[in-house]
Structure formats: structure tokens, C-alpha cells
CSV table of C-alpha atoms and ligand atoms in Angstrom, one decimal:
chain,number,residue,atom,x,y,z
A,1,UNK,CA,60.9,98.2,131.5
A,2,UNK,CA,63.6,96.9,128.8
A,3,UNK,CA,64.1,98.8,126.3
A,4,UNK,CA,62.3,96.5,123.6
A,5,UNK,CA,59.3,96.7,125.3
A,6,UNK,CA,60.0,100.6,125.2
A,7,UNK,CA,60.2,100.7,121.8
A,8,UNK,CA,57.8,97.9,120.8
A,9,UNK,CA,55.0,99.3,122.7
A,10,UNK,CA,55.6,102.6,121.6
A,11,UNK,CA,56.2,101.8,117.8
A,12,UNK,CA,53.1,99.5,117.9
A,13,UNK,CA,51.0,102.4,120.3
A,14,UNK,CA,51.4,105.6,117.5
A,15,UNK,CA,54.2,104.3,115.3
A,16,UNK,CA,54.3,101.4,113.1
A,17,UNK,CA,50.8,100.6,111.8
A,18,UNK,CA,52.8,98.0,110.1
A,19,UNK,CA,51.5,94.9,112.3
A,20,UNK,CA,47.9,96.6,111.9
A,21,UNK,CA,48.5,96.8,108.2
A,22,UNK,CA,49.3,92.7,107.6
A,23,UNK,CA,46.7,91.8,109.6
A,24,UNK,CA,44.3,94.0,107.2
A,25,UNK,CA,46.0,92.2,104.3
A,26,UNK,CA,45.5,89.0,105.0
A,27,UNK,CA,42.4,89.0,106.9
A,28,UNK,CA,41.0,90.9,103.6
A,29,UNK,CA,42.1,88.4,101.1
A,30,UNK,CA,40.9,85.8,103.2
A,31,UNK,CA,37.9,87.0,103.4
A,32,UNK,CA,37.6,87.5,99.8
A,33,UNK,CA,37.9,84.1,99.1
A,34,UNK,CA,34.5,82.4,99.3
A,35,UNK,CA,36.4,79.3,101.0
A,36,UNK,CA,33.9,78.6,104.3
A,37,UNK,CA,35.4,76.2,106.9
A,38,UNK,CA,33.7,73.7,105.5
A,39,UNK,CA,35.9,73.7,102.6
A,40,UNK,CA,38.8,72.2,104.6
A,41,UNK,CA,37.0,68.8,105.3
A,42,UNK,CA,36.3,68.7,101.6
A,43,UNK,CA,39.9,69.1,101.3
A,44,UNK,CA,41.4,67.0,103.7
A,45,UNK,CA,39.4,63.6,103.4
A,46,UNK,CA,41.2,61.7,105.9
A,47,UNK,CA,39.4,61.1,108.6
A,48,UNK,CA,40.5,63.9,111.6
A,49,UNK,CA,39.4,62.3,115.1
A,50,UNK,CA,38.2,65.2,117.4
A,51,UNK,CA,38.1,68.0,114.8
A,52,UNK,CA,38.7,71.6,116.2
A,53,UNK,CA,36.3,74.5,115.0
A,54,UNK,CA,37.9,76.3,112.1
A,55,UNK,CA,37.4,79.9,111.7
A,56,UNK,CA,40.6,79.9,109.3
A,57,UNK,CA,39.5,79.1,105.6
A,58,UNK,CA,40.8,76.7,103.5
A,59,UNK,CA,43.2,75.9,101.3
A,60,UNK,CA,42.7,75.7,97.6
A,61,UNK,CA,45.2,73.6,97.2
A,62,UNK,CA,47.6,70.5,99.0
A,63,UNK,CA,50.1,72.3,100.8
A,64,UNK,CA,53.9,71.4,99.6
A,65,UNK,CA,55.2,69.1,101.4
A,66,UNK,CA,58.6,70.5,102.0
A,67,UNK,CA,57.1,73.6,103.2
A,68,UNK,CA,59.0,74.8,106.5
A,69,UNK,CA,57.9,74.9,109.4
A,70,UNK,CA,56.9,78.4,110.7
A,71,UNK,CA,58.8,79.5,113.6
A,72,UNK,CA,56.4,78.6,116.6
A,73,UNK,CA,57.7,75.5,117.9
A,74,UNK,CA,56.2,75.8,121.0
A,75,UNK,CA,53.0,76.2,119.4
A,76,UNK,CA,53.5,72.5,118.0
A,77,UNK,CA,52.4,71.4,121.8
A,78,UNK,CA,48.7,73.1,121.4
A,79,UNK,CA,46.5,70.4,122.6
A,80,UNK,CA,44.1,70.6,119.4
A,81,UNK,CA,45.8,71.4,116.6
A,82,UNK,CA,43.2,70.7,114.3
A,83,UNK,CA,43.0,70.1,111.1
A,84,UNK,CA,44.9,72.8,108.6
A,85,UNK,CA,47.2,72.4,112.0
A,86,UNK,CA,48.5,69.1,111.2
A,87,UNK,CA,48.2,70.4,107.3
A,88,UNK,CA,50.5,72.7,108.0
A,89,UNK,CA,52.3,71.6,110.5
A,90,UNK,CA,50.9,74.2,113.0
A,91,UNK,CA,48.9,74.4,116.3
A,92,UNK,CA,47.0,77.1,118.0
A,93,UNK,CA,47.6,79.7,115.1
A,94,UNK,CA,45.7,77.6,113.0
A,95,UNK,CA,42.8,79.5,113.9
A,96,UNK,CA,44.8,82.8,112.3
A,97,UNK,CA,43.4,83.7,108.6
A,98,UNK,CA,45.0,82.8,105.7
A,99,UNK,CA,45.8,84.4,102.6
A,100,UNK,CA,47.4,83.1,99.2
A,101,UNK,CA,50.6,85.0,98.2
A,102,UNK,CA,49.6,86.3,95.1
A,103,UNK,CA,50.2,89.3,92.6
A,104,UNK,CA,47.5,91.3,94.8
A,105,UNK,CA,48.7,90.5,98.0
A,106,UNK,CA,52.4,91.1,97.0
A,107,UNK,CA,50.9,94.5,95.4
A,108,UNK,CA,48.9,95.6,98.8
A,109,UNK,CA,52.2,94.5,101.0
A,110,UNK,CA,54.6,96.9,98.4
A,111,UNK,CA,51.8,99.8,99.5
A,112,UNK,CA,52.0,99.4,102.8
A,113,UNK,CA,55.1,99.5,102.9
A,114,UNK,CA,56.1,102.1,101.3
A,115,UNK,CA,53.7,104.1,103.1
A,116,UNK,CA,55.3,103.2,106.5
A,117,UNK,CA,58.3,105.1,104.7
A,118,UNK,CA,60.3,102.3,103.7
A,119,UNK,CA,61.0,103.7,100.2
A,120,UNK,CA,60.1,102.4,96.9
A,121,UNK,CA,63.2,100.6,96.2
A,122,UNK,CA,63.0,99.1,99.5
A,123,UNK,CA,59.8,97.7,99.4
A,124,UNK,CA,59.7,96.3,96.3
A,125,UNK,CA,62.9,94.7,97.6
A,126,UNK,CA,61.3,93.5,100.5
A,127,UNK,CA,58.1,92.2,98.8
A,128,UNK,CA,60.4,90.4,96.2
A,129,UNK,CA,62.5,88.7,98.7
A,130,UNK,CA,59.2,87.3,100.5
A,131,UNK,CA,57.3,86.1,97.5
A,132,UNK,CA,60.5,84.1,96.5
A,133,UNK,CA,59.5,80.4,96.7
A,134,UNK,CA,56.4,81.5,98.5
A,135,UNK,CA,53.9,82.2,95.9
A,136,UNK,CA,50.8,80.2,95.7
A,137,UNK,CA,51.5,79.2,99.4
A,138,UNK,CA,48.7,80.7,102.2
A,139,UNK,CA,50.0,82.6,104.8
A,140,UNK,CA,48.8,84.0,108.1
A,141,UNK,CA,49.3,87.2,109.2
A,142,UNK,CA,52.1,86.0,112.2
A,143,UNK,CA,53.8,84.2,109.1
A,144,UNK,CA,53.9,87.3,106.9
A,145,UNK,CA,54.9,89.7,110.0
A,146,UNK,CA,57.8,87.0,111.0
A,147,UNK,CA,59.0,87.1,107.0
A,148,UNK,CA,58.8,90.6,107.2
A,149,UNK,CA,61.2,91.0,110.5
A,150,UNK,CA,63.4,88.7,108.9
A,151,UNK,CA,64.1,90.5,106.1
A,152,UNK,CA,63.9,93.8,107.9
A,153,UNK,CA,66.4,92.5,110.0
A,154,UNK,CA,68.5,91.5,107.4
A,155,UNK,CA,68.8,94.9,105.8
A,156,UNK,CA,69.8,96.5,109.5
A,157,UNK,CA,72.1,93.9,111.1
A,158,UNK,CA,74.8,95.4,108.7
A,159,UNK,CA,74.4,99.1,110.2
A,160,UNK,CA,73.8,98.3,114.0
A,161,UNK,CA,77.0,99.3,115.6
A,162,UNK,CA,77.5,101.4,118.6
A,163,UNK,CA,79.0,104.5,118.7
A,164,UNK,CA,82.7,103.1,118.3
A,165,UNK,CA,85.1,104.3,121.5
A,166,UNK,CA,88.6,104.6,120.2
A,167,UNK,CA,91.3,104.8,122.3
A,168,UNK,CA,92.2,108.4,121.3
A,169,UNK,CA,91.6,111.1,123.9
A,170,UNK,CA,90.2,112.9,123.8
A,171,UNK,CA,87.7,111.5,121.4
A,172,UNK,CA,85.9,114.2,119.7
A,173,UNK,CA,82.0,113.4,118.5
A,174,UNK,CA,80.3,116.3,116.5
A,175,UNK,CA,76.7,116.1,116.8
A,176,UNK,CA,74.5,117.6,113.7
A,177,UNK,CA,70.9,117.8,112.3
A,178,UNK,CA,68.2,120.2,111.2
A,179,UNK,CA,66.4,122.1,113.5
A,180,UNK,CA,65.1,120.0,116.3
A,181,UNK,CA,65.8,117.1,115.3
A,182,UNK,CA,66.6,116.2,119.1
A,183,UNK,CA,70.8,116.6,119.0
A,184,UNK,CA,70.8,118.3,122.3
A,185,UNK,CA,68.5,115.7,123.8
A,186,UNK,CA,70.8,112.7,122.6
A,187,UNK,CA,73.6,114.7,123.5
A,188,UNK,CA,72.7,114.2,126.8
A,189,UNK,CA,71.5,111.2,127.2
A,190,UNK,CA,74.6,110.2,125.8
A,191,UNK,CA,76.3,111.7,127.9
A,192,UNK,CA,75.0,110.6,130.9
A,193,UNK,CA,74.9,107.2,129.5
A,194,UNK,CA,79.0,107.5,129.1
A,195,UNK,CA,79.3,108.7,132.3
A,196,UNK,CA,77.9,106.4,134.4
A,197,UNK,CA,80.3,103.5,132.4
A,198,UNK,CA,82.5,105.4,133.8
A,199,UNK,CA,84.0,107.4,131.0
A,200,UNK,CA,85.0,111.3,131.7
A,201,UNK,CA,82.9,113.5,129.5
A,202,UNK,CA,82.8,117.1,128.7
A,203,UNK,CA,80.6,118.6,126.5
A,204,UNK,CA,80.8,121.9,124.1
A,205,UNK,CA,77.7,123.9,123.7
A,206,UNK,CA,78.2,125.0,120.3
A,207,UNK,CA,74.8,126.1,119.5
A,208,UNK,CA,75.8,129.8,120.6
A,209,UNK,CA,72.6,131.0,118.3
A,210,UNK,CA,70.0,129.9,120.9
A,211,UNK,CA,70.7,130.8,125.1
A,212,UNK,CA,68.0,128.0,125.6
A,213,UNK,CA,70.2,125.8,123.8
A,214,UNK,CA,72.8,126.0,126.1
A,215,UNK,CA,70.8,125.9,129.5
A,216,UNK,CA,69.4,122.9,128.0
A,217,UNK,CA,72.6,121.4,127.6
A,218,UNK,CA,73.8,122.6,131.3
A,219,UNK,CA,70.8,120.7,133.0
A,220,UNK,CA,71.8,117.7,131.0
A,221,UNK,CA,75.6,118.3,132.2
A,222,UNK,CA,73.9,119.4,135.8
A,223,UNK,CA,72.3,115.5,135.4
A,224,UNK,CA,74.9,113.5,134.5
A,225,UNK,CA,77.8,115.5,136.5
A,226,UNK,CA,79.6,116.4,133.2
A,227,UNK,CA,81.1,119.9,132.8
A,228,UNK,CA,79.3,121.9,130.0
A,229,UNK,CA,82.0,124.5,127.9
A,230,UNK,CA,79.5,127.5,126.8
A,231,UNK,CA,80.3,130.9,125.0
A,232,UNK,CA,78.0,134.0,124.6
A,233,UNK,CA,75.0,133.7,122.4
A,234,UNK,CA,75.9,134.7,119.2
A,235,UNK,CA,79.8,134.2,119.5
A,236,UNK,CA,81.8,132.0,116.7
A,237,UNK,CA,80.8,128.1,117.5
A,238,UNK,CA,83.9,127.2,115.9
A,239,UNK,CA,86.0,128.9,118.1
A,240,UNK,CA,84.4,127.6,121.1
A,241,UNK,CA,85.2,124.0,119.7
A,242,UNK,CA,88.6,124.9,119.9
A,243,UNK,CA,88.4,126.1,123.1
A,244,UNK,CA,86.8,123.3,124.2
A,245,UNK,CA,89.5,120.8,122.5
A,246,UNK,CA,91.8,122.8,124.8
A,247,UNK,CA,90.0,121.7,127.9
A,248,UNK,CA,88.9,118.5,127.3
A,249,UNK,CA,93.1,117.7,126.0
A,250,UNK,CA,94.0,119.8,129.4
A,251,UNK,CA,91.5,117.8,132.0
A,252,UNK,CA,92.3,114.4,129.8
A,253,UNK,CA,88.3,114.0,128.8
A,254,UNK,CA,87.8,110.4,127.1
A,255,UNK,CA,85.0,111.9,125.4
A,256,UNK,CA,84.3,115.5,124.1
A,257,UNK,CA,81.0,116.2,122.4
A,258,UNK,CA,80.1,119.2,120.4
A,259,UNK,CA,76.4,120.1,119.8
A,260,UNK,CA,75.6,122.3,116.9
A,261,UNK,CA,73.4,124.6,116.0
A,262,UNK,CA,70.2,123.2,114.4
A,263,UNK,CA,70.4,123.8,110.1
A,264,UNK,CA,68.4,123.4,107.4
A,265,UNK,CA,69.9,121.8,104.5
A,266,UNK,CA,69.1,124.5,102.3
A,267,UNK,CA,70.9,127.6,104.7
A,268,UNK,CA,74.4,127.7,102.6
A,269,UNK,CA,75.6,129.9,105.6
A,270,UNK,CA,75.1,127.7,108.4
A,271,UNK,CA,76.2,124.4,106.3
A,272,UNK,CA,79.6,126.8,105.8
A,273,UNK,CA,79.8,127.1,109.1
A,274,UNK,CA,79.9,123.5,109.9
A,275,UNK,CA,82.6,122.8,107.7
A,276,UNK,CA,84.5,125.6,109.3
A,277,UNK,CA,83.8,124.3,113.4
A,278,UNK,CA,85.3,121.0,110.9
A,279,UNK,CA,88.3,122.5,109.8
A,280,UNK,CA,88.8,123.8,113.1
A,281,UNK,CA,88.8,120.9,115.2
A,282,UNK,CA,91.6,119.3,112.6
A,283,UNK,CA,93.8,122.1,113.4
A,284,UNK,CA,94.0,120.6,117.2
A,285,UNK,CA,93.8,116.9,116.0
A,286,UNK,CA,93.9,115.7,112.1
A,287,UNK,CA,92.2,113.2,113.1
A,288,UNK,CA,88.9,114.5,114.8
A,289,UNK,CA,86.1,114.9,114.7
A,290,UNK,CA,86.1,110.8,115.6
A,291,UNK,CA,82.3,110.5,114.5
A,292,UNK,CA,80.2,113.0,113.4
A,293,UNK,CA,76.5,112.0,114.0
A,294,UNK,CA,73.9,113.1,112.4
A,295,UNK,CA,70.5,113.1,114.6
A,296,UNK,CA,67.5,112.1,112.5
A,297,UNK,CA,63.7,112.7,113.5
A,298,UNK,CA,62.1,110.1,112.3
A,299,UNK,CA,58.4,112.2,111.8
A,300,UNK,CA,60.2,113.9,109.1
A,301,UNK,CA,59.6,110.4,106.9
A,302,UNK,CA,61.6,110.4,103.3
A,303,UNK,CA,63.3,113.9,104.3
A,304,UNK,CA,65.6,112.1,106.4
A,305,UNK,CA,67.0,110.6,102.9
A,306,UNK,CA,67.7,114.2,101.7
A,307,UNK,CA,69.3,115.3,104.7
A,308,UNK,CA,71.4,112.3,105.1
A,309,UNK,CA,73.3,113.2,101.8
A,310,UNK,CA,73.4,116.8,102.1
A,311,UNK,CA,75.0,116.4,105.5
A,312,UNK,CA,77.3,113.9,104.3
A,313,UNK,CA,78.9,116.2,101.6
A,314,UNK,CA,79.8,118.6,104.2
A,315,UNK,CA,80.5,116.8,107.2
A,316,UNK,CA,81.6,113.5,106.7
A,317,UNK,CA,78.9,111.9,108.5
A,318,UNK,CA,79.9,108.9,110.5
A,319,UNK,CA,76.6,107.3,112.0
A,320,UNK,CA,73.2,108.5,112.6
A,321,UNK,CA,70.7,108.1,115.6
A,322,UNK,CA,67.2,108.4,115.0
A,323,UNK,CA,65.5,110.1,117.4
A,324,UNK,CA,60.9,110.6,118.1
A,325,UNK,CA,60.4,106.8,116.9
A,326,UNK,CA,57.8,107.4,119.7
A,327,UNK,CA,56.1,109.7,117.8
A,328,UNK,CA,55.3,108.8,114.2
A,329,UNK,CA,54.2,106.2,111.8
A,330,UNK,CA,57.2,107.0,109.4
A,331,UNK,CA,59.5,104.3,111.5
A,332,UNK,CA,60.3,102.2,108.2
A,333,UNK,CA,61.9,105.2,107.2
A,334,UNK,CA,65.0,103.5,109.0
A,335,UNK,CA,65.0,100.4,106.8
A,336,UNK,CA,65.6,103.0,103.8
A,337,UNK,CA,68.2,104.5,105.0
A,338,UNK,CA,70.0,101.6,105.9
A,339,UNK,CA,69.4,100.0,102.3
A,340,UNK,CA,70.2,103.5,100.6
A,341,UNK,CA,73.8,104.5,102.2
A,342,UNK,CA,74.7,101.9,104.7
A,343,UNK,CA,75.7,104.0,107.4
A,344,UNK,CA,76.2,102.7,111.0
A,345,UNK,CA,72.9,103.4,113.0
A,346,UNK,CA,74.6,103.9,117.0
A,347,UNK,CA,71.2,104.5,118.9
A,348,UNK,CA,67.6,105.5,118.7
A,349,UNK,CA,65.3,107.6,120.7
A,350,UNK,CA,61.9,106.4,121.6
A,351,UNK,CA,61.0,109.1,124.0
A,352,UNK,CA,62.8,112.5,126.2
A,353,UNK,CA,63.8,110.4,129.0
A,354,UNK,CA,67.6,109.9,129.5
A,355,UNK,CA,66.7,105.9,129.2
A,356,UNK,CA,64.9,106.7,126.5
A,357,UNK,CA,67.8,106.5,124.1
A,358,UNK,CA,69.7,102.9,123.4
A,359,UNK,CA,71.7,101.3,120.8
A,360,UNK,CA,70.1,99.9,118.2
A,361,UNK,CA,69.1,96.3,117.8
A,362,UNK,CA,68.1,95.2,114.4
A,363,UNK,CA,66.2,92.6,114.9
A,364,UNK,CA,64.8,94.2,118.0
A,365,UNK,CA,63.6,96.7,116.3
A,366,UNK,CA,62.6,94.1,112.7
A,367,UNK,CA,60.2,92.8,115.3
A,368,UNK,CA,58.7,96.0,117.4
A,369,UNK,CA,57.8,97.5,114.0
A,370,UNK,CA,55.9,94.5,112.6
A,371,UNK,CA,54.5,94.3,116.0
A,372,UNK,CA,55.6,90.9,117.0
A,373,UNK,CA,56.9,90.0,120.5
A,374,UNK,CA,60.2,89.6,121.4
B,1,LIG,N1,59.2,112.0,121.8
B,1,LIG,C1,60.5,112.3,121.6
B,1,LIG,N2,60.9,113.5,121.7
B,1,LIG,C2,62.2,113.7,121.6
B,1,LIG,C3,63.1,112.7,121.3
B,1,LIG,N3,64.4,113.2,121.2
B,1,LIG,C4,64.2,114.5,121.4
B,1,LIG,N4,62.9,114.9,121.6
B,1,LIG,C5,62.3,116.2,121.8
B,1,LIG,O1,62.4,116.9,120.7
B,1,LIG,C6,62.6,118.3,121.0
B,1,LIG,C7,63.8,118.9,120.2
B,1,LIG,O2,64.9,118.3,120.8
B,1,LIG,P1,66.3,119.0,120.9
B,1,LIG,O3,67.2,118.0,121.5
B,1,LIG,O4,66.2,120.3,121.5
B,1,LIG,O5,66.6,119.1,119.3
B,1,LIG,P2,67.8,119.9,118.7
B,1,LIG,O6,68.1,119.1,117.4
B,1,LIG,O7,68.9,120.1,119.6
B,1,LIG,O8,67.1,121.3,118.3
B,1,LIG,P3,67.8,122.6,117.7
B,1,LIG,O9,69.0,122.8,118.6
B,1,LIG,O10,66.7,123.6,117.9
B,1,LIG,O11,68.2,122.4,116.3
B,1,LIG,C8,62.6,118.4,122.5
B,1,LIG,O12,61.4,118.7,123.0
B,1,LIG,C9,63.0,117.0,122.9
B,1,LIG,O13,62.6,116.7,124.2
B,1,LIG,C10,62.6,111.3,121.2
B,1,LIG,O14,63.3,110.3,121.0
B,1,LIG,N5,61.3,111.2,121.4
B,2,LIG,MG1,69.8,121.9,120.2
């Protein structure tokens, strides 16, 4: 299965309700308006050979004539595409509901959105940018999702970059979050992912808090045939970062990555102890740690804002993965975070597979969450 149909049947399954939410909108609205089918022949006197049945209502008024085309040209080959079809320049879908943009509808679209998680800021961004020369117009619900995906799309293209390899060796990534936000998973899916392109891995278990934490990490390593540096539980994770700069230097690693111990933004101990396994690291290179990403769950909705700038102040955060998109109807939560601080998103989890993980595709992932098909 490729990973967009991963993702888009899992956003769409328990995620996104997004898709569900438009077609609510505009099937509500449409309803609302006491415009039977009828109404279209009143509208469109010319004389329509053959007409097709038409569940969709009316419009209230002509459409604009420089209206564009939506984008379904394949649809333009229905064999009946009735009448708001030729109106509107459509075929099949002209069976799809319509709604008029208005105040209300722009109003019930700004909800929604923001309760997907998208931020206020961002929805009413989003909402403004798709009334824009639109109002007054009717729009189906496949119109509205495909507006919404572009514009979605928009605000992640910037941010989609892959974790960037440098040619630096070795190349040091520091891996942070909360607790259980799913760093150890990506680690090693990460890791195996590297490896099997052929790069040489080794990886630090610096969460020395939790001995789970580190046989998780050694069946990952176990996996993906890439050596895992531990210490004893409750030893100096800093130090082991060290050692394991040593190593990777010593056995010429292409990629050394450092999980950490889950923390909570508001544990002033641990956060200190970050920056310290920080300074450390700089005292073998100046110029590591290469990327420090912080893993994101994405069921913790809006607290991913919060923990985005908190991490940032102490650990120069260099790109984020968002991990449990599998698992949660907080997915737009993404859009806000790449509207609020512009950081490069390198992958997102859908799942606790090792394929499960990928980089991130903006409009890929613009379309799974409105529910459209590739
Ligand atoms: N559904 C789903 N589960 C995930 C995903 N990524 C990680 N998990 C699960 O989330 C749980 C926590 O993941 P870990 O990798 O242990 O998280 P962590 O950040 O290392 O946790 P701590 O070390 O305790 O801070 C595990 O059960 C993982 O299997 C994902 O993309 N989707
Ligand atoms: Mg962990």
C-alpha cells in the first residue's frame, strides 16, 4: 500500500473529520434553501434536449461567466452532463449539492476548522483566502474540499523538507519530545529507513531514566542491523552522548542519533538537562547536534504549539515529525504549526510499523485530510 493511501485512509478512518465536516456544510445550506430541482428549469429557459434528473438545487442566480473551471476534467466526458453541468461547466458532479458562499457558510467552515485544530489564526486565514472572489458563487462540497487542499497545501509546501543529510560525519540528530510522544519509535524507523539507503547508522540510547527505553531501542537496532550505544539506567545521558560521539567518529557512522528521555515542558530539571547533553555534544563537534527534532503527537491538538516554543528556547529545534496522525481528529494541528513558526516538517507517523513513518508530502497530506483522492 503507498503511503498516501496509508495516511489518507487512516486520516479519513479516525482522523480528519474534515471531509465529513464540508460535506455537512454544504449539504446543510443546500438544503436550507427552499430551491427544488425544479427551480433550475425556471432558471435556465433554454431549451436542454435529454435533461438529466437533478437532485442538486438551483442556483439563485446566472453563474459568472468567467468562473473557472473546477478541476475535474475528466469529468467534462460524463455522458449526461445535465443541465447546472453545462451551467457550470461540469459533468457527473452535477448531481453533488450546492451551497452559496456566504457569511454563514464562511462562519460554519472557520468552526470547523478550527476544531480540526487548525488554530484560529489559521482558519480565519484559510476561510478568508477561499471566500476571496468566491462569494455569492455555489459550491459543491468536492469544490470546497479541493479549495481547501489548495490552500492547505500552500501553507505546508514551504516546511516539507526531509531530514537534510550533510556531508559531515558523523552527522549527529538529537531526537526530543514529551513523554511518549513516539521519539523512540521514529528513531527507529528512521533508522532502519537510513540503513537500508545504505547509510551506516549508530544509535545512542540516551533515555537512561527508563530500562524499557533502551530494549526498545535495541530491538529497533536488532531490526535494522544498527549497533545501539546504551549506559546503566539512571547514569548521566549526557555523558553517554559523548561516548557515543566517540564511537560513531571511531567506526566512521554517517549518521549518529540520540534519543532522549521523554520531558514535559514544565520539568526545569530535565529541560536543564537537555541543554547540558547540548553543550556536550559541541565540545566533540561545534557544530552538532546537525538537527535536533522534535517528535510531535499529534492527539495532543493545540499543545503541540506550546511545546514547539518551549523546546525551541532550549534546544534549537531544527524540524519536527509528527507522529499518531493515525490516531486522532486533531491532524490540522499541522497546518498551525506550519503557519505559526515555519519549521521544516521531515516525516510523519501514521502508525507503529517501521513503514509507517515517511517524509512528508504537502499536498499529499492537503488532500488525505480533506478526504479527497490522490
Ligand atoms: N498509532 C501510532 N502509534 C505510534 C506512532 N508513533 C509511535 N507510536 C506509539 O506511541 C507509543 C509511544 O512511543 P515511543 O516511541 O515509546 O515514545 P517516546 O517519545 O519514546 O516515549 P518516552 O520515551 O516515554 O518519552 C508507542 O506505543 C508507539 O508504538 C504513530 O505514528 N502512530
Ligand atoms: Mg522513548
Amino acid at each position: 500500500m503507498s503511503f498516501f493511501s496509508k495516511l489518507r485512509d487512516r486520516l479519513t478512518r479516525s482522523s480528519s473529520k474534515i471531509g465529513a465536516g464540508l460535506d455537512d456544510i454544504v449539504a446543510e445550506g443546500a438544503v436550507e434553501k427552499d430551491d427544488a430541482p425544479e427551480a433550475a428549469v425556471a432558471v435556465s429557459p433554454a431549451p436542454v434536449p435529454a435533461p438529466a434528473p437533478m437532485p442538486a438545487p438551483a442556483p439563485e442566480r446566472a453563474p459568472e461567466p468567467e468562473r473557472p473551471a473546477p478541476p475535474a476534467p475528466q469529468e467534462q466526458a460524463a455522458p449526461r452532463p445535465g443541465v447546472l453541468g453545462r451551467l457550470f461547466g461540469r459533468g457527473t458532479s452535477d448531481t453533488e449539492p450546492r451551497r452559496e458562499l456566504d457569511d454563514a457558510m464562511l462562519e460554519e467552515l472557520e468552526e470547523m476548522l478550527i476544531q480540526s485544530d487548525m488554530g484560529v489564526e489559521t482558519a480565519l486565514r484559510v476561510t478568508a483566502n477561499i471566500a476571496e472572489g468566491r462569494l455569492g458563487r455555489r459550491v459543491s462540497a468536492t469544490e470546497l474540499k479541493e479549495l481547501l487542499a489548495d490552500e492547505i497545501a500552500r501553507i505546508m509546501t514551504p516546511v516539507a523538507k526531509p531530514l537534510p543529510i550533510y556531508p559531515k560525519r558523523p552527522q549527529v540528530v538529537l531526537v526530543v519530545g514529551v513523554n511518549g510522544s513516539g521519539k523512540t519509535t521514529t528513531i527507529g524507523k528512521l533508522a532502519s529507513q537510513f540503513k537500508a539507503s545504505g547509510k551506516n547508522v549508530v544509535i545512542a540510547a540516551g533515555d537512561t531514566f527508563r530500562a524499557a527505553a533502551v530494549e526498545q531501542l535495541q530491538i529497533w537496532g536488532k531490526r535494522a542491523g544498527v549497533p545501539v550505544m546504551t549506559a546503566p539506567e539512571g547514569s548521566d545521558p549526557a555523558s553517554l552522548a559523548f561516548d557515543a560521539m566517540t564511537r560513531a567518529e571511531a567506526e566512521g557512522a554517517d549518521l549518529l542519533m540520540i534519543d532522549t528521555a521523554g520531558r514535559l515542558q514544565n520539568r526545569q530539571d530535565l529541560m536543564e538537562e537537555l541543554a547540558k547533553i547540548v553543550r556536550v555534544i559541541r565540545k566533540k563537534d561545534p557544530s552538532a547536534p546537525h538537527n535536533t527534532l522534535l517528535v510531535l503527537d499529534a492527539t495532543t491538538g493545540q499543545n503541540a504549539l506550546s511545546q514547539v516554543e518551549t523546546f525551541q528556547k532550549l534546544a534549537d529545534v531544527s524540524g519536527l515529525v509528527m507522529t499518531k496522525l493515525d490516531g486522532t481528529a486533531r491532524g490540522g494541528v499541522l497546518v498551525a504549526l506550519a503557519d505559526r513558526f515555519g519549521l521544516p516538517i521531515h516525516a510523519i507517523g501514521v502508525g507503529e510499523q517501521i513503514d509507517d513513518l515517511d517524509a512528508f508530502d504537502a499536498r499529499d497530506f492537503a488532500r488525505a485530510l480533506v478526504g479527497l483522492d490522490s
